[in-house]
């Protein structure tokens, strides 16, 4: 029965491919194993429509239509648009660039992506690497979303990263601005900042066009505007070394793709630590955070021969040098919340909040100040200490979110999930606010995004309620 079913499935696919009416266009994952060439798969899956245009322009449709053994890392449409390569650009790029771009994604031979442990040469001669972190595989920093789909001669893997390089970091910035259509996410302010800062004590133009590799977390236009630079003219009027000091905390030596970062701090060019977190979103795509600021999705892993650029929507907040617990304990407005942490930690050894907030694991905390706890019915520290530890633990779980999450990394009206499993709603349009499910109104964050050595601290004046 199994053989008969397989033969019928293959027959249906072949009938569809020769143009019989009434057949539904299949996605790549709908094909029976070994039944289609890579070209058939990218032709019949709209997720690869831009890649197909590139393949056609490059004159490589015949190669991917053969039964020869090739391993294809096929970038989906999101990979192209996130890199600033819309369909219109693919149709107008010089032919030699398109050929190289496509060949960057093809390896001769049938290679199981999960067994690749050393860099492999693509048809363009570029060496690419596959890395495994946890249960996810990455190629050149991008997620392999659908791995080892068998073709007639090899494998096709869906990826969300475009594999290409420009000559220099400055070329990446210039091209991204030219090709990306959303003004707030372009780099016109950054270009002006690099030029202006280079007249000071550090020549950033020379750094970003030289041979020494750098990783730049490139602040987009919106990041500059939010930081107080309303126009490009405001950037060009700023003191060169003021801009230079901002840029030095947005860069580091060496080429580091997103998959190079884990929960270990890395020193920026100015010697100050940047703290990294990894999380998975609802679509199981990796999200990367630096000091709680999302990077690496749109505008991430934009490679150059002298480094890599990752787009960010905010300048990184400068971290303090203490743990979240130490910062809370040192704040005279948080004495009752500090007592709450101590008392709640006795409820369940699995949830020792004192240990959590002083360890290397990262958390985002919404700490309620003394005024807020008094309003919630706790008159003083003694009242906190008299409360049931279990009740306080339930309260505290609602006020702690795993990983560092800066509010800029959450869409307006978006949610984050607390340790209790309850979602908190984030608002940003009229100032940073947070809301529990039964709070009558969103609560203003009085002090926000304080980056500690092991998390982010926010201070609020009202208790979150489930």
JSON list of N, CA and C in Angstrom, two decimals, residues 126 161 164-170 172 207-208 210-216 252-257 301-310:
[
{"chain": "A", "resi": 126, "resn": "UNK", "atom": "N", "xyz": [32.98, 30.77, -2.64]},
{"chain": "A", "resi": 126, "resn": "UNK", "atom": "CA", "xyz": [32.83, 31.27, -1.28]},
{"chain": "A", "resi": 126, "resn": "UNK", "atom": "C", "xyz": [32.71, 30.10, -0.31]},
{"chain": "A", "resi": 161, "resn": "UNK", "atom": "N", "xyz": [18.47, 33.89, 5.44]},
{"chain": "A", "resi": 161, "resn": "UNK", "atom": "CA", "xyz": [19.62, 34.78, 5.37]},
{"chain": "A", "resi": 161, "resn": "UNK", "atom": "C", "xyz": [20.17, 34.76, 3.95]},
{"chain": "A", "resi": 164, "resn": "UNK", "atom": "N", "xyz": [25.94, 36.75, 0.86]},
{"chain": "A", "resi": 164, "resn": "UNK", "atom": "CA", "xyz": [26.64, 37.61, -0.09]},
{"chain": "A", "resi": 164, "resn": "UNK", "atom": "C", "xyz": [27.58, 38.52, 0.69]},
{"chain": "A", "resi": 165, "resn": "UNK", "atom": "N", "xyz": [28.45, 39.20, 0.01]},
{"chain": "A", "resi": 165, "resn": "UNK", "atom": "CA", "xyz": [29.33, 40.18, 0.68]},
{"chain": "A", "resi": 165, "resn": "UNK", "atom": "C", "xyz": [29.55, 41.36, -0.24]},
{"chain": "A", "resi": 166, "resn": "UNK", "atom": "N", "xyz": [29.73, 42.52, 0.39]},
{"chain": "A", "resi": 166, "resn": "UNK", "atom": "CA", "xyz": [30.16, 43.71, -0.34]},
{"chain": "A", "resi": 166, "resn": "UNK", "atom": "C", "xyz": [31.62, 43.99, 0.04]},
{"chain": "A", "resi": 167, "resn": "UNK", "atom": "N", "xyz": [32.29, 44.85, -0.69]},
{"chain": "A", "resi": 167, "resn": "UNK", "atom": "CA", "xyz": [33.72, 45.05, -0.41]},
{"chain": "A", "resi": 167, "resn": "UNK", "atom": "C", "xyz": [34.02, 45.53, 1.01]},
{"chain": "A", "resi": 168, "resn": "UNK", "atom": "N", "xyz": [33.26, 46.52, 1.50]},
{"chain": "A", "resi": 168, "resn": "UNK", "atom": "CA", "xyz": [33.56, 47.07, 2.82]},
{"chain": "A", "resi": 168, "resn": "UNK", "atom": "C", "xyz": [32.27, 47.31, 3.61]},
{"chain": "A", "resi": 169, "resn": "UNK", "atom": "N", "xyz": [32.44, 47.52, 4.90]},
{"chain": "A", "resi": 169, "resn": "UNK", "atom": "CA", "xyz": [31.30, 47.86, 5.76]},
{"chain": "A", "resi": 169, "resn": "UNK", "atom": "C", "xyz": [30.63, 49.14, 5.28]},
{"chain": "A", "resi": 170, "resn": "UNK", "atom": "N", "xyz": [31.43, 50.10, 4.87]},
{"chain": "A", "resi": 170, "resn": "UNK", "atom": "CA", "xyz": [30.85, 51.36, 4.39]},
{"chain": "A", "resi": 170, "resn": "UNK", "atom": "C", "xyz": [30.02, 51.13, 3.13]},
{"chain": "A", "resi": 172, "resn": "UNK", "atom": "N", "xyz": [28.37, 48.38, 2.51]},
{"chain": "A", "resi": 172, "resn": "UNK", "atom": "CA", "xyz": [27.13, 47.76, 3.00]},
{"chain": "A", "resi": 172, "resn": "UNK", "atom": "C", "xyz": [26.14, 48.84, 3.44]},
{"chain": "A", "resi": 207, "resn": "UNK", "atom": "N", "xyz": [38.35, 53.00, 9.41]},
{"chain": "A", "resi": 207, "resn": "UNK", "atom": "CA", "xyz": [38.10, 51.68, 10.03]},
{"chain": "A", "resi": 207, "resn": "UNK", "atom": "C", "xyz": [37.14, 50.85, 9.19]},
{"chain": "A", "resi": 208, "resn": "UNK", "atom": "N", "xyz": [36.09, 51.50, 8.68]},
{"chain": "A", "resi": 208, "resn": "UNK", "atom": "CA", "xyz": [35.04, 50.75, 7.98]},
{"chain": "A", "resi": 208, "resn": "UNK", "atom": "C", "xyz": [35.36, 50.51, 6.50]},
{"chain": "A", "resi": 210, "resn": "UNK", "atom": "N", "xyz": [38.83, 49.75, 5.81]},
{"chain": "A", "resi": 210, "resn": "UNK", "atom": "CA", "xyz": [40.14, 49.11, 5.89]},
{"chain": "A", "resi": 210, "resn": "UNK", "atom": "C", "xyz": [40.06, 47.60, 5.80]},
{"chain": "A", "resi": 211, "resn": "UNK", "atom": "N", "xyz": [41.16, 46.93, 6.16]},
{"chain": "A", "resi": 211, "resn": "UNK", "atom": "CA", "xyz": [41.23, 45.48, 6.06]},
{"chain": "A", "resi": 211, "resn": "UNK", "atom": "C", "xyz": [40.97, 44.78, 7.40]},
{"chain": "A", "resi": 212, "resn": "UNK", "atom": "N", "xyz": [41.06, 45.52, 8.51]},
{"chain": "A", "resi": 212, "resn": "UNK", "atom": "CA", "xyz": [40.78, 44.95, 9.82]},
{"chain": "A", "resi": 212, "resn": "UNK", "atom": "C", "xyz": [39.27, 44.70, 9.96]},
{"chain": "A", "resi": 213, "resn": "UNK", "atom": "N", "xyz": [38.85, 43.49, 10.33]},
{"chain": "A", "resi": 213, "resn": "UNK", "atom": "CA", "xyz": [37.41, 43.22, 10.39]},
{"chain": "A", "resi": 213, "resn": "UNK", "atom": "C", "xyz": [36.75, 43.80, 11.64]},
{"chain": "A", "resi": 214, "resn": "UNK", "atom": "N", "xyz": [35.51, 44.25, 11.45]},
{"chain": "A", "resi": 214, "resn": "UNK", "atom": "CA", "xyz": [34.71, 44.78, 12.56]},
{"chain": "A", "resi": 214, "resn": "UNK", "atom": "C", "xyz": [33.27, 44.28, 12.43]},
{"chain": "A", "resi": 215, "resn": "UNK", "atom": "N", "xyz": [32.61, 44.22, 13.56]},
{"chain": "A", "resi": 215, "resn": "UNK", "atom": "CA", "xyz": [31.17, 43.96, 13.61]},
{"chain": "A", "resi": 215, "resn": "UNK", "atom": "C", "xyz": [30.50, 45.24, 14.06]},
{"chain": "A", "resi": 216, "resn": "UNK", "atom": "N", "xyz": [29.60, 45.76, 13.24]},
{"chain": "A", "resi": 216, "resn": "UNK", "atom": "CA", "xyz": [28.92, 47.01, 13.54]},
{"chain": "A", "resi": 216, "resn": "UNK", "atom": "C", "xyz": [27.44, 46.76, 13.76]},
{"chain": "A", "resi": 252, "resn": "UNK", "atom": "N", "xyz": [32.48, 46.20, 17.49]},
{"chain": "A", "resi": 252, "resn": "UNK", "atom": "CA", "xyz": [33.50, 45.38, 18.15]},
{"chain": "A", "resi": 252, "resn": "UNK", "atom": "C", "xyz": [34.45, 44.84, 17.09]},
{"chain": "A", "resi": 253, "resn": "UNK", "atom": "N", "xyz": [35.61, 44.44, 17.51]},
{"chain": "A", "resi": 253, "resn": "UNK", "atom": "CA", "xyz": [36.59, 43.90, 16.58]},
{"chain": "A", "resi": 253, "resn": "UNK", "atom": "C", "xyz": [36.21, 42.49, 16.17]},
{"chain": "A", "resi": 254, "resn": "UNK", "atom": "N", "xyz": [36.53, 42.14, 14.94]},
{"chain": "A", "resi": 254, "resn": "UNK", "atom": "CA", "xyz": [36.25, 40.80, 14.42]},
{"chain": "A", "resi": 254, "resn": "UNK", "atom": "C", "xyz": [34.91, 40.73, 13.71]},
{"chain": "A", "resi": 255, "resn": "UNK", "atom": "N", "xyz": [34.75, 39.70, 12.90]},
{"chain": "A", "resi": 255, "resn": "UNK", "atom": "CA", "xyz": [33.49, 39.46, 12.18]},
{"chain": "A", "resi": 255, "resn": "UNK", "atom": "C", "xyz": [32.66, 38.47, 12.98]},
{"chain": "A", "resi": 256, "resn": "UNK", "atom": "N", "xyz": [31.52, 38.92, 13.48]},
{"chain": "A", "resi": 256, "resn": "UNK", "atom": "CA", "xyz": [30.67, 38.05, 14.30]},
{"chain": "A", "resi": 256, "resn": "UNK", "atom": "C", "xyz": [29.26, 38.03, 13.72]},
{"chain": "A", "resi": 257, "resn": "UNK", "atom": "N", "xyz": [28.91, 36.90, 13.10]},
{"chain": "A", "resi": 257, "resn": "UNK", "atom": "CA", "xyz": [27.55, 36.70, 12.65]},
{"chain": "A", "resi": 257, "resn": "UNK", "atom": "C", "xyz": [26.65, 36.46, 13.86]},
{"chain": "A", "resi": 301, "resn": "UNK", "atom": "N", "xyz": [23.30, 40.26, 9.63]},
{"chain": "A", "resi": 301, "resn": "UNK", "atom": "CA", "xyz": [24.28, 39.47, 8.87]},
{"chain": "A", "resi": 301, "resn": "UNK", "atom": "C", "xyz": [24.54, 40.04, 7.47]},
{"chain": "A", "resi": 302, "resn": "UNK", "atom": "N", "xyz": [24.65, 41.35, 7.39]},
{"chain": "A", "resi": 302, "resn": "UNK", "atom": "CA", "xyz": [24.99, 42.00, 6.12]},
{"chain": "A", "resi": 302, "resn": "UNK", "atom": "C", "xyz": [26.52, 42.01, 6.03]},
{"chain": "A", "resi": 303, "resn": "UNK", "atom": "N", "xyz": [27.05, 41.09, 5.28]},
{"chain": "A", "resi": 303, "resn": "UNK", "atom": "CA", "xyz": [28.50, 40.86, 5.31]},
{"chain": "A", "resi": 303, "resn": "UNK", "atom": "C", "xyz": [29.27, 41.71, 4.31]},
{"chain": "A", "resi": 304, "resn": "UNK", "atom": "N", "xyz": [30.50, 42.00, 4.72]},
{"chain": "A", "resi": 304, "resn": "UNK", "atom": "CA", "xyz": [31.47, 42.69, 3.87]},
{"chain": "A", "resi": 304, "resn": "UNK", "atom": "C", "xyz": [32.78, 41.92, 3.94]},
{"chain": "A", "resi": 305, "resn": "UNK", "atom": "N", "xyz": [33.71, 42.26, 3.08]},
{"chain": "A", "resi": 305, "resn": "UNK", "atom": "CA", "xyz": [35.01, 41.60, 3.13]},
{"chain": "A", "resi": 305, "resn": "UNK", "atom": "C", "xyz": [35.80, 42.00, 4.38]},
{"chain": "A", "resi": 306, "resn": "UNK", "atom": "N", "xyz": [35.36, 43.06, 5.03]},
{"chain": "A", "resi": 306, "resn": "UNK", "atom": "CA", "xyz": [36.05, 43.49, 6.26]},
{"chain": "A", "resi": 306, "resn": "UNK", "atom": "C", "xyz": [35.12, 43.52, 7.47]},
{"chain": "A", "resi": 307, "resn": "UNK", "atom": "N", "xyz": [34.11, 42.62, 7.47]},
{"chain": "A", "resi": 307, "resn": "UNK", "atom": "CA", "xyz": [33.27, 42.56, 8.66]},
{"chain": "A", "resi": 307, "resn": "UNK", "atom": "C", "xyz": [31.81, 42.29, 8.36]},
{"chain": "A", "resi": 308, "resn": "UNK", "atom": "N", "xyz": [30.97, 42.69, 9.28]},
{"chain": "A", "resi": 308, "resn": "UNK", "atom": "CA", "xyz": [29.53, 42.42, 9.14]},
{"chain": "A", "resi": 308, "resn": "UNK", "atom": "C", "xyz": [28.74, 43.53, 9.83]},
{"chain": "A", "resi": 309, "resn": "UNK", "atom": "N", "xyz": [27.55, 43.80, 9.30]},
{"chain": "A", "resi": 309, "resn": "UNK", "atom": "CA", "xyz": [26.66, 44.82, 9.84]},
{"chain": "A", "resi": 309, "resn": "UNK", "atom": "C", "xyz": [25.36, 44.17, 10.31]},
{"chain": "A", "resi": 310, "resn": "UNK", "atom": "N", "xyz": [24.92, 44.56, 11.51]},
{"chain": "A", "resi": 310, "resn": "UNK", "atom": "CA", "xyz": [23.61, 44.14, 12.02]},
{"chain": "A", "resi": 310, "resn": "UNK", "atom": "C", "xyz": [22.80, 45.40, 12.32]}
]
